[in-house]
Amino acid sequence: MWLLDQWAERHIVDAQRNGDFDSLPGSGEPILLDDDSHVPPELRAGYRLLKNAGCLPLKMQQRKDALALVDLLKTVHAQSGDYQVISKKLALLELKLRQAGVNTDFLRGEYAEKLMQQIDEEK
């Protein structure tokens, strides 16, 4: 064990003995760990840092942006100039997603309809 590790460990043990950790939020509750077993060990710290910072992978961010544009289109009148601009942005984003191999059925609600049909058939 490195000298710095020993020093830190000694301070942690002393703090535990003094009860410094007893009043921390979540004390005594189980820790919910994310399953990052699919991430290579050497990348886990970086992935965790990005996740905690609210960063998404590019495809996921594009999906999120596309859904936001779909919601925005529902609030804009079809004859408005803004509708055309938003619609073009959405079409470009959908094209990028398709080129990346992402199914874009979620943009038109087709997935929800298919899911409801599947559920109805199973009844």
mmCIF file of C-alpha atoms in Angstrom:
data_model
loop_
_atom_site.group_PDB
_atom_site.id
_atom_site.type_symbol
_atom_site.label_atom_id
_atom_site.label_comp_id
_atom_site.label_asym_id
_atom_site.label_seq_id
_atom_site.Cartn_x
_atom_site.Cartn_y
_atom_site.Cartn_z
ATOM 1 C CA MET A 1 0.000 0.000 0.000
ATOM 2 C CA TRP A 2 1.299 3.442 -0.902
ATOM 3 C CA LEU A 3 2.145 5.956 1.806
ATOM 4 C CA LEU A 4 -0.689 8.259 0.717
ATOM 5 C CA ASP A 5 -3.143 5.334 0.803
ATOM 6 C CA GLN A 6 -2.011 4.426 4.326
ATOM 7 C CA TRP A 7 -2.358 8.020 5.454
ATOM 8 C CA ALA A 8 -5.876 8.290 3.999
ATOM 9 C CA GLU A 9 -6.894 4.936 5.472
ATOM 10 C CA ARG A 10 -5.670 5.989 8.924
ATOM 11 C CA HIS A 11 -7.715 9.212 8.768
ATOM 12 C CA ILE A 12 -10.813 7.308 7.634
ATOM 13 C CA VAL A 13 -10.496 4.817 10.505
ATOM 14 C CA ASP A 14 -10.008 7.681 13.002
ATOM 15 C CA ALA A 15 -13.096 9.472 11.665
ATOM 16 C CA GLN A 16 -15.131 6.269 11.952
ATOM 17 C CA ARG A 17 -14.019 5.811 15.559
ATOM 18 C CA ASN A 18 -14.939 9.421 16.367
ATOM 19 C CA GLY A 19 -18.392 8.987 14.795
ATOM 20 C CA ASP A 20 -17.811 11.643 12.132
ATOM 21 C CA PHE A 21 -19.657 9.543 9.542
ATOM 22 C CA ASP A 22 -22.676 8.691 11.721
ATOM 23 C CA SER A 23 -24.793 11.721 10.810
ATOM 24 C CA LEU A 24 -24.186 11.735 7.057
ATOM 25 C CA PRO A 25 -27.249 11.696 4.761
ATOM 26 C CA GLY A 26 -28.141 8.122 3.795
ATOM 27 C CA SER A 27 -26.233 6.650 6.711
ATOM 28 C CA GLY A 28 -27.250 3.025 7.269
ATOM 29 C CA GLU A 29 -29.080 2.790 3.928
ATOM 30 C CA PRO A 30 -27.953 0.460 1.140
ATOM 31 C CA ILE A 31 -25.858 1.984 -1.606
ATOM 32 C CA LEU A 32 -27.438 1.786 -5.060
ATOM 33 C CA LEU A 33 -24.652 0.940 -7.477
ATOM 34 C CA ASP A 34 -24.943 1.336 -11.227
ATOM 35 C CA ASP A 35 -24.191 -1.745 -13.250
ATOM 36 C CA ASP A 36 -21.209 -0.718 -15.336
ATOM 37 C CA SER A 37 -19.983 -4.241 -16.016
ATOM 38 C CA HIS A 38 -20.444 -3.656 -19.767
ATOM 39 C CA VAL A 39 -17.935 -0.775 -19.680
ATOM 40 C CA PRO A 40 -14.251 -1.693 -19.898
ATOM 41 C CA PRO A 41 -12.523 -1.144 -16.512
ATOM 42 C CA GLU A 42 -10.133 1.480 -17.882
ATOM 43 C CA LEU A 43 -13.068 3.613 -19.131
ATOM 44 C CA ARG A 44 -15.377 3.360 -16.104
ATOM 45 C CA ALA A 45 -14.094 6.467 -14.314
ATOM 46 C CA GLY A 46 -14.522 8.572 -17.459
ATOM 47 C CA TYR A 47 -18.001 7.218 -18.136
ATOM 48 C CA ARG A 48 -19.036 7.844 -14.536
ATOM 49 C CA LEU A 49 -17.688 11.410 -14.685
ATOM 50 C CA LEU A 50 -19.601 12.155 -17.893
ATOM 51 C CA LYS A 51 -22.772 10.535 -16.558
ATOM 52 C CA ASN A 52 -22.650 12.540 -13.331
ATOM 53 C CA ALA A 53 -22.115 15.710 -15.373
ATOM 54 C CA GLY A 54 -25.310 14.976 -17.322
ATOM 55 C CA CYS A 55 -23.571 14.258 -20.615
ATOM 56 C CA LEU A 56 -25.152 11.790 -22.997
ATOM 57 C CA PRO A 57 -23.619 9.797 -25.829
ATOM 58 C CA LEU A 58 -24.153 11.520 -29.188
ATOM 59 C CA LYS A 59 -26.918 9.152 -30.372
ATOM 60 C CA MET A 60 -28.826 9.522 -27.120
ATOM 61 C CA GLN A 61 -28.505 13.323 -27.205
ATOM 62 C CA GLN A 62 -29.758 13.363 -30.806
ATOM 63 C CA ARG A 63 -32.739 11.181 -29.810
ATOM 64 C CA LYS A 64 -33.508 13.562 -26.962
ATOM 65 C CA ASP A 65 -33.237 16.597 -29.258
ATOM 66 C CA ALA A 66 -35.454 14.947 -31.891
ATOM 67 C CA LEU A 67 -38.165 14.206 -29.329
ATOM 68 C CA ALA A 68 -37.995 17.806 -28.132
ATOM 69 C CA LEU A 69 -38.482 19.011 -31.723
ATOM 70 C CA VAL A 70 -41.479 16.687 -32.182
ATOM 71 C CA ASP A 71 -43.040 18.128 -29.029
ATOM 72 C CA LEU A 72 -42.286 21.650 -30.211
ATOM 73 C CA LEU A 73 -43.920 20.987 -33.591
ATOM 74 C CA LYS A 74 -47.130 20.020 -31.809
ATOM 75 C CA THR A 75 -47.335 23.535 -30.346
ATOM 76 C CA VAL A 76 -46.622 25.483 -33.558
ATOM 77 C CA HIS A 77 -49.251 26.207 -36.205
ATOM 78 C CA ALA A 78 -48.571 24.358 -39.473
ATOM 79 C CA GLN A 79 -48.801 27.574 -41.535
ATOM 80 C CA SER A 80 -46.206 29.342 -39.413
ATOM 81 C CA GLY A 81 -42.710 29.956 -40.752
ATOM 82 C CA ASP A 82 -41.329 28.503 -37.543
ATOM 83 C CA TYR A 83 -43.054 25.223 -38.347
ATOM 84 C CA GLN A 84 -41.030 24.863 -41.549
ATOM 85 C CA VAL A 85 -37.742 25.670 -39.797
ATOM 86 C CA ILE A 86 -38.385 23.219 -36.966
ATOM 87 C CA SER A 87 -39.578 20.589 -39.410
ATOM 88 C CA LYS A 88 -36.363 20.890 -41.444
ATOM 89 C CA LYS A 89 -34.237 20.588 -38.284
ATOM 90 C CA LEU A 90 -36.181 17.482 -37.312
ATOM 91 C CA ALA A 91 -35.764 15.943 -40.783
ATOM 92 C CA LEU A 92 -32.004 16.554 -40.674
ATOM 93 C CA LEU A 93 -31.733 15.071 -37.200
ATOM 94 C CA GLU A 94 -33.796 12.050 -38.234
ATOM 95 C CA LEU A 95 -31.490 11.529 -41.214
ATOM 96 C CA LYS A 96 -28.433 11.637 -38.948
ATOM 97 C CA LEU A 97 -30.022 9.098 -36.610
ATOM 98 C CA ARG A 98 -30.868 6.747 -39.471
ATOM 99 C CA GLN A 99 -27.334 7.011 -40.833
ATOM 100 C CA ALA A 100 -26.074 6.058 -37.383
ATOM 101 C CA GLY A 101 -28.289 2.975 -37.485
ATOM 102 C CA VAL A 102 -30.923 4.212 -35.029
ATOM 103 C CA ASN A 103 -34.550 3.290 -35.684
ATOM 104 C CA THR A 104 -36.604 6.505 -35.786
ATOM 105 C CA ASP A 105 -40.077 5.007 -35.336
ATOM 106 C CA PHE A 106 -40.169 6.585 -31.881
ATOM 107 C CA LEU A 107 -40.552 10.008 -33.535
ATOM 108 C CA ARG A 108 -43.936 9.191 -35.033
ATOM 109 C CA GLY A 109 -45.436 7.228 -32.182
ATOM 110 C CA GLU A 110 -45.441 4.037 -34.276
ATOM 111 C CA TYR A 111 -43.689 2.162 -31.502
ATOM 112 C CA ALA A 112 -46.432 2.961 -29.014
ATOM 113 C CA GLU A 113 -49.111 1.834 -31.470
ATOM 114 C CA LYS A 114 -47.286 -1.428 -32.186
ATOM 115 C CA LEU A 115 -46.802 -2.023 -28.478
ATOM 116 C CA MET A 116 -50.499 -1.478 -27.759
ATOM 117 C CA GLN A 117 -51.419 -3.881 -30.590
ATOM 118 C CA GLN A 118 -49.053 -6.476 -29.149
ATOM 119 C CA ILE A 119 -50.571 -6.080 -25.693
ATOM 120 C CA ASP A 120 -54.116 -6.329 -27.085
ATOM 121 C CA GLU A 121 -53.213 -9.493 -29.004
ATOM 122 C CA GLU A 122 -51.809 -11.135 -25.881
ATOM 123 C CA LYS A 123 -55.029 -10.553 -23.899
#
